[in-house]
CSV table of C-alpha atoms in Angstrom, one decimal:
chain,number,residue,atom,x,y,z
A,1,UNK,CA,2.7,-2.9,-7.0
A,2,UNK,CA,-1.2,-2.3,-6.7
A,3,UNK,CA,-2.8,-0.7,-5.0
A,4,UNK,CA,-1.4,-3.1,-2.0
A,5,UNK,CA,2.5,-4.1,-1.9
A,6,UNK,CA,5.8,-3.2,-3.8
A,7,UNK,CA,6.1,-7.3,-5.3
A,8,UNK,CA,8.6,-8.4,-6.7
A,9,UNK,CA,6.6,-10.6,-9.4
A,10,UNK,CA,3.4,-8.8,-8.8
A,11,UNK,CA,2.2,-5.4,-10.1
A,12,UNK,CA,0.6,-3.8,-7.0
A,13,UNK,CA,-1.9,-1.3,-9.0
A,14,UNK,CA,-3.2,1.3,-7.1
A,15,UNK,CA,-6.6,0.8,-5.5
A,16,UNK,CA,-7.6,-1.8,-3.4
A,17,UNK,CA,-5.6,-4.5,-1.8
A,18,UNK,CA,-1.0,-2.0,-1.9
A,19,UNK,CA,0.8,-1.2,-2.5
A,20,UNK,CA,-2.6,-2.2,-4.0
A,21,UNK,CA,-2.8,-5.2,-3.5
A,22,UNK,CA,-6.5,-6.2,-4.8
A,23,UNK,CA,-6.9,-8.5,-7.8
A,24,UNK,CA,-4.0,-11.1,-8.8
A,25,UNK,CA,-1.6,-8.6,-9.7
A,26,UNK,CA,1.9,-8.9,-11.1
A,27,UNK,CA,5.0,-7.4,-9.6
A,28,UNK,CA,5.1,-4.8,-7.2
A,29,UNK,CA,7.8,-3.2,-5.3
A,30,UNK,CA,8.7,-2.5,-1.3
A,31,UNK,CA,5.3,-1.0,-1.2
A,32,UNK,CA,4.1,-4.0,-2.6
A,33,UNK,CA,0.6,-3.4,-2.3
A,34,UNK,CA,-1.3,-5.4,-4.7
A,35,UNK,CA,-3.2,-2.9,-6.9
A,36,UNK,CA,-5.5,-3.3,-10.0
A,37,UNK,CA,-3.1,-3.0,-13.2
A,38,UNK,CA,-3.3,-1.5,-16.0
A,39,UNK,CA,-7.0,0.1,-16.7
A,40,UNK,CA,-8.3,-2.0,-19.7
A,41,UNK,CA,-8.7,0.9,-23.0
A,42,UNK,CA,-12.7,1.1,-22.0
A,43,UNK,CA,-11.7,2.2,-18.6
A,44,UNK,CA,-9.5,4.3,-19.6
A,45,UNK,CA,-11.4,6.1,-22.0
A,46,UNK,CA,-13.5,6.9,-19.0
A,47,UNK,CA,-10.5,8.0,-17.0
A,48,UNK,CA,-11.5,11.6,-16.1
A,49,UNK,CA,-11.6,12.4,-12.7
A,50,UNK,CA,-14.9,11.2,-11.1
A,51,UNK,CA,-16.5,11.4,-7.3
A,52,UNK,CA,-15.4,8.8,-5.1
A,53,UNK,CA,-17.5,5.7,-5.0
A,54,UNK,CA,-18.5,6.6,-1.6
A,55,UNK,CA,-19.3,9.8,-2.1
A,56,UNK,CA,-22.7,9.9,-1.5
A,57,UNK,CA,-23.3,6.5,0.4
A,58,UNK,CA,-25.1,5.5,3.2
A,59,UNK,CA,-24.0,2.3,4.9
A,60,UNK,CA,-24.8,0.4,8.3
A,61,UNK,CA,-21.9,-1.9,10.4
A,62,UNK,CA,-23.0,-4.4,12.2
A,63,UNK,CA,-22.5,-4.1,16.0
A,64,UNK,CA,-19.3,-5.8,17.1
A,65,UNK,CA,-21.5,-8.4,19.8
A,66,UNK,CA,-20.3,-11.4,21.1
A,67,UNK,CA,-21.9,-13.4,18.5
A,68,UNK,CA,-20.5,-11.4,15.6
A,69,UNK,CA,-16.7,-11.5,17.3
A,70,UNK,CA,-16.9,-15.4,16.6
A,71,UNK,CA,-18.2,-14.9,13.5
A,72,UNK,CA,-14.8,-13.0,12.7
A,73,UNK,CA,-12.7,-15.3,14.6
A,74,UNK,CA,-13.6,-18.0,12.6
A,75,UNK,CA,-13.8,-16.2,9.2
A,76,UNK,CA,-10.1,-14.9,10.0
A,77,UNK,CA,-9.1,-18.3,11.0
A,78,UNK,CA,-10.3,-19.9,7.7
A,79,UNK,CA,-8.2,-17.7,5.9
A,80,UNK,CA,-5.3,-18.3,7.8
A,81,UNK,CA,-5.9,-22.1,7.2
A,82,UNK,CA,-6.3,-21.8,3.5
A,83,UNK,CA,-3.5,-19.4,2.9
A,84,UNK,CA,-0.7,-20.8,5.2
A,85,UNK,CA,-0.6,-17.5,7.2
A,86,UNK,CA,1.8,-17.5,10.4
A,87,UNK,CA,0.2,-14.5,12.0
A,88,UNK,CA,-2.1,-11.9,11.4
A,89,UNK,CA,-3.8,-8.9,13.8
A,90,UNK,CA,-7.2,-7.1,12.9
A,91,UNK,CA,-8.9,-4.4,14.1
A,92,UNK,CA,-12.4,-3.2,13.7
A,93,UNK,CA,-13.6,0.0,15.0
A,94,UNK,CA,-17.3,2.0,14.1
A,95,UNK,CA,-18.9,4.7,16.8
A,96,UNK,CA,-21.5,3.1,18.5
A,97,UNK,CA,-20.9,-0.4,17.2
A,98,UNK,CA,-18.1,-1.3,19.3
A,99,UNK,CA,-14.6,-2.5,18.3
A,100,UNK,CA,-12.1,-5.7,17.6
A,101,UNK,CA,-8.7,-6.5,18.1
A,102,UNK,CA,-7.6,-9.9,17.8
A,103,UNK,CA,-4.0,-11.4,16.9
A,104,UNK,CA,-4.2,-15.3,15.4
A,105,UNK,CA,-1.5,-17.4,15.1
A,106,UNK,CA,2.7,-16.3,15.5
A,107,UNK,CA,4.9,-13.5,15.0
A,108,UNK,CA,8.1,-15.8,15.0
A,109,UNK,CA,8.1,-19.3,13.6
A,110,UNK,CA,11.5,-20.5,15.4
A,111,UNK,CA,10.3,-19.6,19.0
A,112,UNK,CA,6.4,-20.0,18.8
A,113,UNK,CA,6.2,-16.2,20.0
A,114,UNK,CA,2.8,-15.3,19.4
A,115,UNK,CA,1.7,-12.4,17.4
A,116,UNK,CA,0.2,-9.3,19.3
A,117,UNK,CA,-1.5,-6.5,18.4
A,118,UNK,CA,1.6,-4.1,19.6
A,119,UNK,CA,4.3,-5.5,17.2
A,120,UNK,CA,5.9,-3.4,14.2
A,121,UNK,CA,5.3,-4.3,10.6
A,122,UNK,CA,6.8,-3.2,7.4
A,123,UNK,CA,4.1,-1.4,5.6
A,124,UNK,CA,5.2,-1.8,2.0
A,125,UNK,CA,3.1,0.2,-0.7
A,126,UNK,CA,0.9,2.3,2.5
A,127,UNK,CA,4.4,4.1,2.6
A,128,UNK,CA,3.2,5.9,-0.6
A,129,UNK,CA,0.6,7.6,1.4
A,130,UNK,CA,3.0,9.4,3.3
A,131,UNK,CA,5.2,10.4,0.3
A,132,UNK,CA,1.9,11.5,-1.5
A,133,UNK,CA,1.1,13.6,1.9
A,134,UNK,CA,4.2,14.8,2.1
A,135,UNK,CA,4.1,16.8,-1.9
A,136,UNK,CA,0.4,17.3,-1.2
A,137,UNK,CA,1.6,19.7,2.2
A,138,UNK,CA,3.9,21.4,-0.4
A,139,UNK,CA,1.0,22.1,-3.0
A,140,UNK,CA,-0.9,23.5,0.5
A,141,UNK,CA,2.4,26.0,0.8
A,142,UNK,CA,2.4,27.5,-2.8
A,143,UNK,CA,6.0,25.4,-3.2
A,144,UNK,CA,4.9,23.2,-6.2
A,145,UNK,CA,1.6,23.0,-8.5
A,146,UNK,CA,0.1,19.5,-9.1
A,147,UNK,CA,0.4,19.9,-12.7
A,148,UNK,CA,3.8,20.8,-12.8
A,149,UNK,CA,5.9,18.3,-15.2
A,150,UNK,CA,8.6,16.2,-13.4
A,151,UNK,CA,11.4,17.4,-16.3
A,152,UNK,CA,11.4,20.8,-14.1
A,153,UNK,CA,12.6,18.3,-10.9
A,154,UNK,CA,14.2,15.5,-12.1
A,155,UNK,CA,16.2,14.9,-15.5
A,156,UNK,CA,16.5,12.4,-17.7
A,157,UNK,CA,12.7,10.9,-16.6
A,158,UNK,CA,11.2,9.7,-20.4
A,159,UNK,CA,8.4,12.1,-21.7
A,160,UNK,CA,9.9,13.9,-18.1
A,161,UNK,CA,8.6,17.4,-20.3
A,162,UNK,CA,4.9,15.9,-20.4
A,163,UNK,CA,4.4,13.7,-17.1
A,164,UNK,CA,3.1,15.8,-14.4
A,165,UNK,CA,3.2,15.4,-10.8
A,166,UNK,CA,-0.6,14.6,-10.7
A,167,UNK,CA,-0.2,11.7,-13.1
A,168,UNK,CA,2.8,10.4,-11.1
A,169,UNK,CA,0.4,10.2,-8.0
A,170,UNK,CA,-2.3,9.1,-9.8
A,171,UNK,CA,-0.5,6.1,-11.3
A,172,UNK,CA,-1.1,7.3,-14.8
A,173,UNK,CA,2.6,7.8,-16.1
A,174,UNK,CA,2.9,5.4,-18.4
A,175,UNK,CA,6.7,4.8,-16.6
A,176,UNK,CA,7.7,1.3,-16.4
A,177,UNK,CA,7.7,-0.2,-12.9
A,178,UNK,CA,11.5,-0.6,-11.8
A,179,UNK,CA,10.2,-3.7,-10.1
A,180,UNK,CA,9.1,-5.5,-12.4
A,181,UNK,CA,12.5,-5.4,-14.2
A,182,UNK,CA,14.2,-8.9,-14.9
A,183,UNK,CA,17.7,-7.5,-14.1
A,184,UNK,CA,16.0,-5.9,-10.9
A,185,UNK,CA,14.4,-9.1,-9.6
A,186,UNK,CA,17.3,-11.5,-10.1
A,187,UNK,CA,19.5,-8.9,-7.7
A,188,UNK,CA,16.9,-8.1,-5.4
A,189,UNK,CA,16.4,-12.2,-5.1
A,190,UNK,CA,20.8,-12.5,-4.8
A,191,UNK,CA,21.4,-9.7,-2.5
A,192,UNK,CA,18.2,-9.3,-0.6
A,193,UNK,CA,20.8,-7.2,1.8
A,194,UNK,CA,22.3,-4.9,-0.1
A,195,UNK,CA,21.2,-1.3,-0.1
A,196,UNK,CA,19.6,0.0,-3.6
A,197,UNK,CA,19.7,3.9,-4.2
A,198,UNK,CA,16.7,5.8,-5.6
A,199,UNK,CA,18.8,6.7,-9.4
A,200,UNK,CA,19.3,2.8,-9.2
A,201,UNK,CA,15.6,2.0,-9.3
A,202,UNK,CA,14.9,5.1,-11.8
A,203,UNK,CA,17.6,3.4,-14.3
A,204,UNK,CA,15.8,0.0,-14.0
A,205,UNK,CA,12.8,1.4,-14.9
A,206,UNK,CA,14.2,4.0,-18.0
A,207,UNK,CA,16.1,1.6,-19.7
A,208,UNK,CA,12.1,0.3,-21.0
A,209,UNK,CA,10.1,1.8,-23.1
A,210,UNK,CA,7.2,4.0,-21.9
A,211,UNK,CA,3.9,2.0,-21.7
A,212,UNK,CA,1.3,4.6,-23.1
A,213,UNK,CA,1.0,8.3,-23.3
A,214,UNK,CA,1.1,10.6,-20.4
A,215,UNK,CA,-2.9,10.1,-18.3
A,216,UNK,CA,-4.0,7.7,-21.0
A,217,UNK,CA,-4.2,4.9,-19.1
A,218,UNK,CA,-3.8,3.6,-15.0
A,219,UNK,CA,-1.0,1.3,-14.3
A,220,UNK,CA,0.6,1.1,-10.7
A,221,UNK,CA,4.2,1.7,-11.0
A,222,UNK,CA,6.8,1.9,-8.0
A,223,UNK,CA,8.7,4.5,-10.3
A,224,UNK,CA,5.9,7.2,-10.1
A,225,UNK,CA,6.8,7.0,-6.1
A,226,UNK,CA,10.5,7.2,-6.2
A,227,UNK,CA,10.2,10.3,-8.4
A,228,UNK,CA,8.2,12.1,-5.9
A,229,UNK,CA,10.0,11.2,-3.2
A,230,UNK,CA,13.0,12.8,-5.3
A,231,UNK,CA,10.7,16.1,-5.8
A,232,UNK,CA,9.8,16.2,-2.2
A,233,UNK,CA,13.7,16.5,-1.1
A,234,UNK,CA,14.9,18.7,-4.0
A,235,UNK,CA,12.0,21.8,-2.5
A,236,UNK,CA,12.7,20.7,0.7
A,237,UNK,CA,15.8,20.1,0.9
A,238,UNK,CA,16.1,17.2,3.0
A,239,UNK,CA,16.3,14.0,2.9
A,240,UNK,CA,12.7,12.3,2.0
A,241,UNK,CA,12.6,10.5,5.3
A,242,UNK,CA,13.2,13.5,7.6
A,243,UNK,CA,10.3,15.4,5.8
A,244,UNK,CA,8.1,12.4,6.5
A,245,UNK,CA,9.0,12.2,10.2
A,246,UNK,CA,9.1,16.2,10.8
A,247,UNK,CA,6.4,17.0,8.3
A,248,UNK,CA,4.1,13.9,8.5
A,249,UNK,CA,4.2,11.6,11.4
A,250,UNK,CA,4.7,14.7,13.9
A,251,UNK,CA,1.5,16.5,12.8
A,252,UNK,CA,-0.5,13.2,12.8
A,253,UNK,CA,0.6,12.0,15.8
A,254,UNK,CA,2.3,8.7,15.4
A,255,UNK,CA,4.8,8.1,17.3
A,256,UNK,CA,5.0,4.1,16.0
A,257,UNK,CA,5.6,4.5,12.8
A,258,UNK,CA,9.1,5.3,11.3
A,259,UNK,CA,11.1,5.6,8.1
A,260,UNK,CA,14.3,3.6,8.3
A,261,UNK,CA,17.4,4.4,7.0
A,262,UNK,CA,18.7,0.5,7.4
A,263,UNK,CA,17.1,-2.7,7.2
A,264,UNK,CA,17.0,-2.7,11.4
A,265,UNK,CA,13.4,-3.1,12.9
A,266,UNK,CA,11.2,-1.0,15.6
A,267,UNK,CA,11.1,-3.5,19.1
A,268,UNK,CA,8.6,-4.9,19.4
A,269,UNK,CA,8.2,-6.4,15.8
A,270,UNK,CA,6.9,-9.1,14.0
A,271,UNK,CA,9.1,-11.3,11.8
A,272,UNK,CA,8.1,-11.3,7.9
A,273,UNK,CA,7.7,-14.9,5.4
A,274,UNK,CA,8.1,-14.7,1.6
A,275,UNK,CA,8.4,-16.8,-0.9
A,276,UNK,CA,9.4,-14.3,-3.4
A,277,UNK,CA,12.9,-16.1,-3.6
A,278,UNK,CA,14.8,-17.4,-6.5
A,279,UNK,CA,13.7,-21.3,-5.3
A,280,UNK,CA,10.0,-20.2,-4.6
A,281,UNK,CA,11.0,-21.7,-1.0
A,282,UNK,CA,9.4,-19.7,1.6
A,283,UNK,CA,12.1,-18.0,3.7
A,284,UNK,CA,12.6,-15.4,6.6
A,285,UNK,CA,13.1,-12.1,4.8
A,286,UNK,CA,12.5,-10.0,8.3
A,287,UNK,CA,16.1,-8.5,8.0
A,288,UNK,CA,16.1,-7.7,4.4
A,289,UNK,CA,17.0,-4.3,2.8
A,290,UNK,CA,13.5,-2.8,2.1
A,291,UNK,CA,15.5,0.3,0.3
A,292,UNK,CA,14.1,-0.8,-3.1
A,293,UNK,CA,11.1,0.6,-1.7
A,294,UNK,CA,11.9,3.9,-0.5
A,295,UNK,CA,9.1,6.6,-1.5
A,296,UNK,CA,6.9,3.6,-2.4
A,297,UNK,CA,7.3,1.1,0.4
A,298,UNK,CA,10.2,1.5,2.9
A,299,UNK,CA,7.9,2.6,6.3
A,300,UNK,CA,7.3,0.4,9.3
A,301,UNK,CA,4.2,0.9,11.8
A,302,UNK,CA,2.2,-0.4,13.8
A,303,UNK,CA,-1.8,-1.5,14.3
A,304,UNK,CA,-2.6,1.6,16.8
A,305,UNK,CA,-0.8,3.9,14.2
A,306,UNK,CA,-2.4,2.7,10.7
A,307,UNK,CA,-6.0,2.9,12.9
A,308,UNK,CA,-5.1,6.5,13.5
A,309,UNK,CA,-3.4,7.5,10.2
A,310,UNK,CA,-6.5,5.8,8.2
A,311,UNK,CA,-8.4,8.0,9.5
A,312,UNK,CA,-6.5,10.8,9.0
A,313,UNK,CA,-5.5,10.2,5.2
A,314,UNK,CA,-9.8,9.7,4.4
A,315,UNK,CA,-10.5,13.0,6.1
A,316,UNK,CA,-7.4,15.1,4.9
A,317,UNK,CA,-6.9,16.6,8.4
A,318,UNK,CA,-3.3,17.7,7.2
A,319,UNK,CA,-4.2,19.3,4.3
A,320,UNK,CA,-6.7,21.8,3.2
A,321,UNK,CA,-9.8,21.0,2.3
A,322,UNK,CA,-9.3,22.1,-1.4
A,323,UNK,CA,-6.5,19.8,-1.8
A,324,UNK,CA,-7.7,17.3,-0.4
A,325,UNK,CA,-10.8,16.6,-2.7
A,326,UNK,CA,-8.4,17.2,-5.7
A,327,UNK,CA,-6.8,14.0,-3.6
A,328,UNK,CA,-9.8,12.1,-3.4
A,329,UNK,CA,-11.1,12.6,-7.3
A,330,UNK,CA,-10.5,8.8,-8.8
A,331,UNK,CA,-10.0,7.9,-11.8
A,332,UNK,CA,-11.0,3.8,-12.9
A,333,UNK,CA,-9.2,0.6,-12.1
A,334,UNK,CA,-9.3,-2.7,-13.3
A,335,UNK,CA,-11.9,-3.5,-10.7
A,336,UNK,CA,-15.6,-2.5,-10.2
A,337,UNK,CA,-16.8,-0.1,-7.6
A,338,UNK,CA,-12.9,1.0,-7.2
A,339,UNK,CA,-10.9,4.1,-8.7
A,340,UNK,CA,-7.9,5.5,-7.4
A,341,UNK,CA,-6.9,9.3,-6.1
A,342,UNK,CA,-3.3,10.5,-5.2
A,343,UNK,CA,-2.0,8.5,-3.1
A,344,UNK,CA,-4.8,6.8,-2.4
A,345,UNK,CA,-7.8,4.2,-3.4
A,346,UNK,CA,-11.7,4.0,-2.9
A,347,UNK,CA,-12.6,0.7,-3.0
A,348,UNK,CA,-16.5,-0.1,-2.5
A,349,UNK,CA,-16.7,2.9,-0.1
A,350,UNK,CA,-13.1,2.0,1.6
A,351,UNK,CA,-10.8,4.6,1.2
A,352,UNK,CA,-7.4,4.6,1.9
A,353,UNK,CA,-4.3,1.7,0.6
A,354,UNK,CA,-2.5,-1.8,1.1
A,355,UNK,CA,1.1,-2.2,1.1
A,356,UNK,CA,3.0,-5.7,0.5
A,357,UNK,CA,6.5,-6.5,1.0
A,358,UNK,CA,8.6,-9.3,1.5
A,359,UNK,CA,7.5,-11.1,4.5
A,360,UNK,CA,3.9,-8.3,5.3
A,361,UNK,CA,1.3,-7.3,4.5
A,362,UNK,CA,-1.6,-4.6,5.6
A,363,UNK,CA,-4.7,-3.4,5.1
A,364,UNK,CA,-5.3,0.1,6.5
A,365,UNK,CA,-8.9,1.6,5.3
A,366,UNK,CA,-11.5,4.3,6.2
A,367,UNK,CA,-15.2,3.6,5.4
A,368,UNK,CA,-16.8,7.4,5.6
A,369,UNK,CA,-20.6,6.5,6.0
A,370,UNK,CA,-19.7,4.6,9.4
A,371,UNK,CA,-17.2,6.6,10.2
A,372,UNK,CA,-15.4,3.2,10.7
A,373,UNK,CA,-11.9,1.8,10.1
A,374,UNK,CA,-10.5,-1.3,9.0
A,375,UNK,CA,-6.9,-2.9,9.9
A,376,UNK,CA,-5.1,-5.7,8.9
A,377,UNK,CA,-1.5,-6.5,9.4
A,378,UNK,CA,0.3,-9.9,9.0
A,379,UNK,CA,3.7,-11.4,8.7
A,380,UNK,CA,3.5,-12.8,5.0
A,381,UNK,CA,2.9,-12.0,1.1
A,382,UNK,CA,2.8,-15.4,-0.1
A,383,UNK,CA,-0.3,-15.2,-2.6
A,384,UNK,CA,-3.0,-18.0,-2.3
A,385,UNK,CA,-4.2,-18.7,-5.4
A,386,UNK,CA,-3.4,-15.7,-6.9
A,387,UNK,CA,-4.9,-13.9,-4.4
A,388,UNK,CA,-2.7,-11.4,-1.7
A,389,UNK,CA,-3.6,-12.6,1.8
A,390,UNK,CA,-4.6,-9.2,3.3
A,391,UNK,CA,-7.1,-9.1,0.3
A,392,UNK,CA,-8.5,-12.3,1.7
A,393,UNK,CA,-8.8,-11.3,4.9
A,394,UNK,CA,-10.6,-8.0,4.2
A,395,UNK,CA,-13.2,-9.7,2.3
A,396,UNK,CA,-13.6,-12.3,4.9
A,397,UNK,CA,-14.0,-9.4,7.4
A,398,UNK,CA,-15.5,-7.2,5.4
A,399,UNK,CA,-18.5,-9.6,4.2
A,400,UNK,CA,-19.4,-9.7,8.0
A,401,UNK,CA,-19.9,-6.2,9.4
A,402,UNK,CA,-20.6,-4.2,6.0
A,403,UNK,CA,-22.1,-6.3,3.7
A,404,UNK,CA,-23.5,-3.3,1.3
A,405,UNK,CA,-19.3,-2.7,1.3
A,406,UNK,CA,-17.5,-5.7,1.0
A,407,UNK,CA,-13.7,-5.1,0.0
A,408,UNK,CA,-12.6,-5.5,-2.8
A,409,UNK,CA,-15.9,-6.8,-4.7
A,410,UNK,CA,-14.3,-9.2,-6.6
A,411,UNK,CA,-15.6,-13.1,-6.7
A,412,UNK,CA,-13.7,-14.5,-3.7
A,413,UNK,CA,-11.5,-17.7,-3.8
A,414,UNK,CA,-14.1,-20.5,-3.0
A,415,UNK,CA,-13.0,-22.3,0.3
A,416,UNK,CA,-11.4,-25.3,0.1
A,417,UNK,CA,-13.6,-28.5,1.1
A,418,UNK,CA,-12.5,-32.3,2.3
């Protein structure tokens, strides 16, 4: 996935939009996040680790009036229009400038209920911000270096001798991405239920060849995820979603956001749409197995909880200092005014990641100069135009309260007329 979801079609690379879910992207995985791809050979000639984008800006937000709430409300309406969304819930909060929280449309399409700002979400690709949180704390305890090579963790991983931990977070492997696997996809699309393990996904991915060498290029890839999540219980020793819950969650305070070990849902929740199905028919995928995503897109959480955790991921409050900047040093996308850290993107000043999965989609970002946050959640991934819907709806947004910082940068879709 991108930096947005875990697709199943869709790369998510690793920056803006989640998984990343940014630019039209190809195939991502549970965390499908739409992210940038591949970094084109100029950008990745340039691919040594630069300053965030946002290091040294200065930004306004525009006060969250009366006047400027309509203005959202019918920005995020259009969107919703044009993309078929069922439901979506954003949040807008700056210091000083005020706040917004408004759900549009419905959580359930059978019964009309209407979505709130309170219900559960599958998170897709913002999972690998835990996972990447989760090795980072180990790094903090002396337990594992960054530039350690995956072969010492994990055997049988291709170039697994030369592919560090670092270029695993970083998305700059050059592992193929287990979702995007034909064999993969037409199982997933059969047996949306059935539970997948993590040496599965690795064997959908090793049985291609590697893309590039070892940092010379970016390209999201689910794989890099599962690998780390493999890392993080073999020091450990426990399993990857106890770490998060202990390790993570506890420390940050979120008491809404879980790993789950079955396809079963947090009350109150929203139910998901995709049309990632064999037919291309948009179903009700609320229920399915989102262990193909594990390390890189298995979590569920809520508004309230991304808001905090946002936060909290931009300003490295659970790690030192030291590691956190080596988190935050990006490296180029395939999309201007965006590069991507460990774990996590800076795109036009918003730091933080997307995630997309079957059926959801969110936006959770931190924009340092105005000390404000960003949150989108909604209850489909069904692209419009080649576009992932929380993309739309954080340039919609986005274009209204920080126009010097409007996410992702790209050219948007232009809206439809008659």
């Amino acid at each position: 996935m991108k930096p947005t979801h875990l697709r199943l079609r869709r790369a998510c690379a690793a920056a803006a939009a989640t998984g990343v879910l940014i630019a039209p992207a190809a195939a991502g995985s549970a965390s499908a996040a739409s992210v940038p791809g591949r970094s084109t050979p100029a950008a990745a000639a340039a691919a040594t680790p630069t300053p965030s984008p946002s290091a040294n800006a200065v930004t306004g937000f525009t006060p969250l009036t009366p006047a400027v709430a309509a203005q959202l409300d019918e920005a995020v309406r259009r969107v919703m229009r044009e993309a078929q969304v069922p439901g979506v819930t954003v949040g807008l909060w700056a210091p000083g400038k005020g706040s917004y929280v408004r759900s549009f449309g419905v959580a359930d399409k059978a019964t009309g209920a209407p979505m709130a700002p309170d219900l559960h979400v599958r998170i897709g690709s913002e999972t690998k911000t835990f996972t990447v949180t989760a090795l980072l704390q180990l790094v903090d305890q002396g337990k594992v270096g960054l530039d350690d090579h995956i072969g010492a963790y994990v055997t049988g991983v291709p170039n697994g001798d030369r592919i560090t931990l670092r270029e695993l977070a970083g998305m700059r492997s050059g592992l193929f991405n287990y979702s995007m696997d034909g064999d993969f996809i037409t199982q997933l699309e059969a047996h949306p239920e059935k539970y997948v393990s993590p040496r599965q996904l690795l064997d959908y991915s090793f049985k291609h060849p590697v893309q590039f060498e070892p940092g010379a290029e970016f390209d999201y890839s689910n794989t890099n995820l599962i690998l780390l999540g493999l890392v993080v219980e073999k020091i450990t020793g426990r399993p990857l979603h106890e770490v998060i819950t202990q390790d993570v969650l506890g420390p940050a305070g979120l008491r809404s956001t879980v790993f789950p070990t079955s396809p079963a849902l947090p009350v109150p929740y929203a139910h998901g749409y995709t049309d990632q199905t064999a037919s291309g028919k948009a179903v009700d995928s609320t229920h399915w197995n989102p262990s193909w995503g594990w390390a890189a897109g298995e979590m569920v959480s809520d508004l309230q909880d991304l808001r905090s955790w946002a936060r909290t991921l931009a300003t490295g409050t659970l790690l030192k200092p030291a590691t956190q900047a080596e988190r935050l040093k990006t490296t180029p996308m395939d999309i201007p005014g965006a590069g991507y850290g460990l774990g996590i993107f800076d795109v036009q000043g918003w730091i933080g990641h997307n995630g997309s999965i079957p059926g959801y989609e969110v936006l959770a970002v931190y924009l340092p100069s105005a000390r404000a946050t960003m949150v989108i959640v909604l209850n489909t991934d069904s692209q419009y135009k080649g576009q992932e819907p929380s993309t739309l709806f954080g340039e919609a947004v986005t274009s209204i309260v920080t126009p010097d910082h409007v996410y992702p940068g790209h050219k948007p879709v232009a809206p439809e007329t008659g």
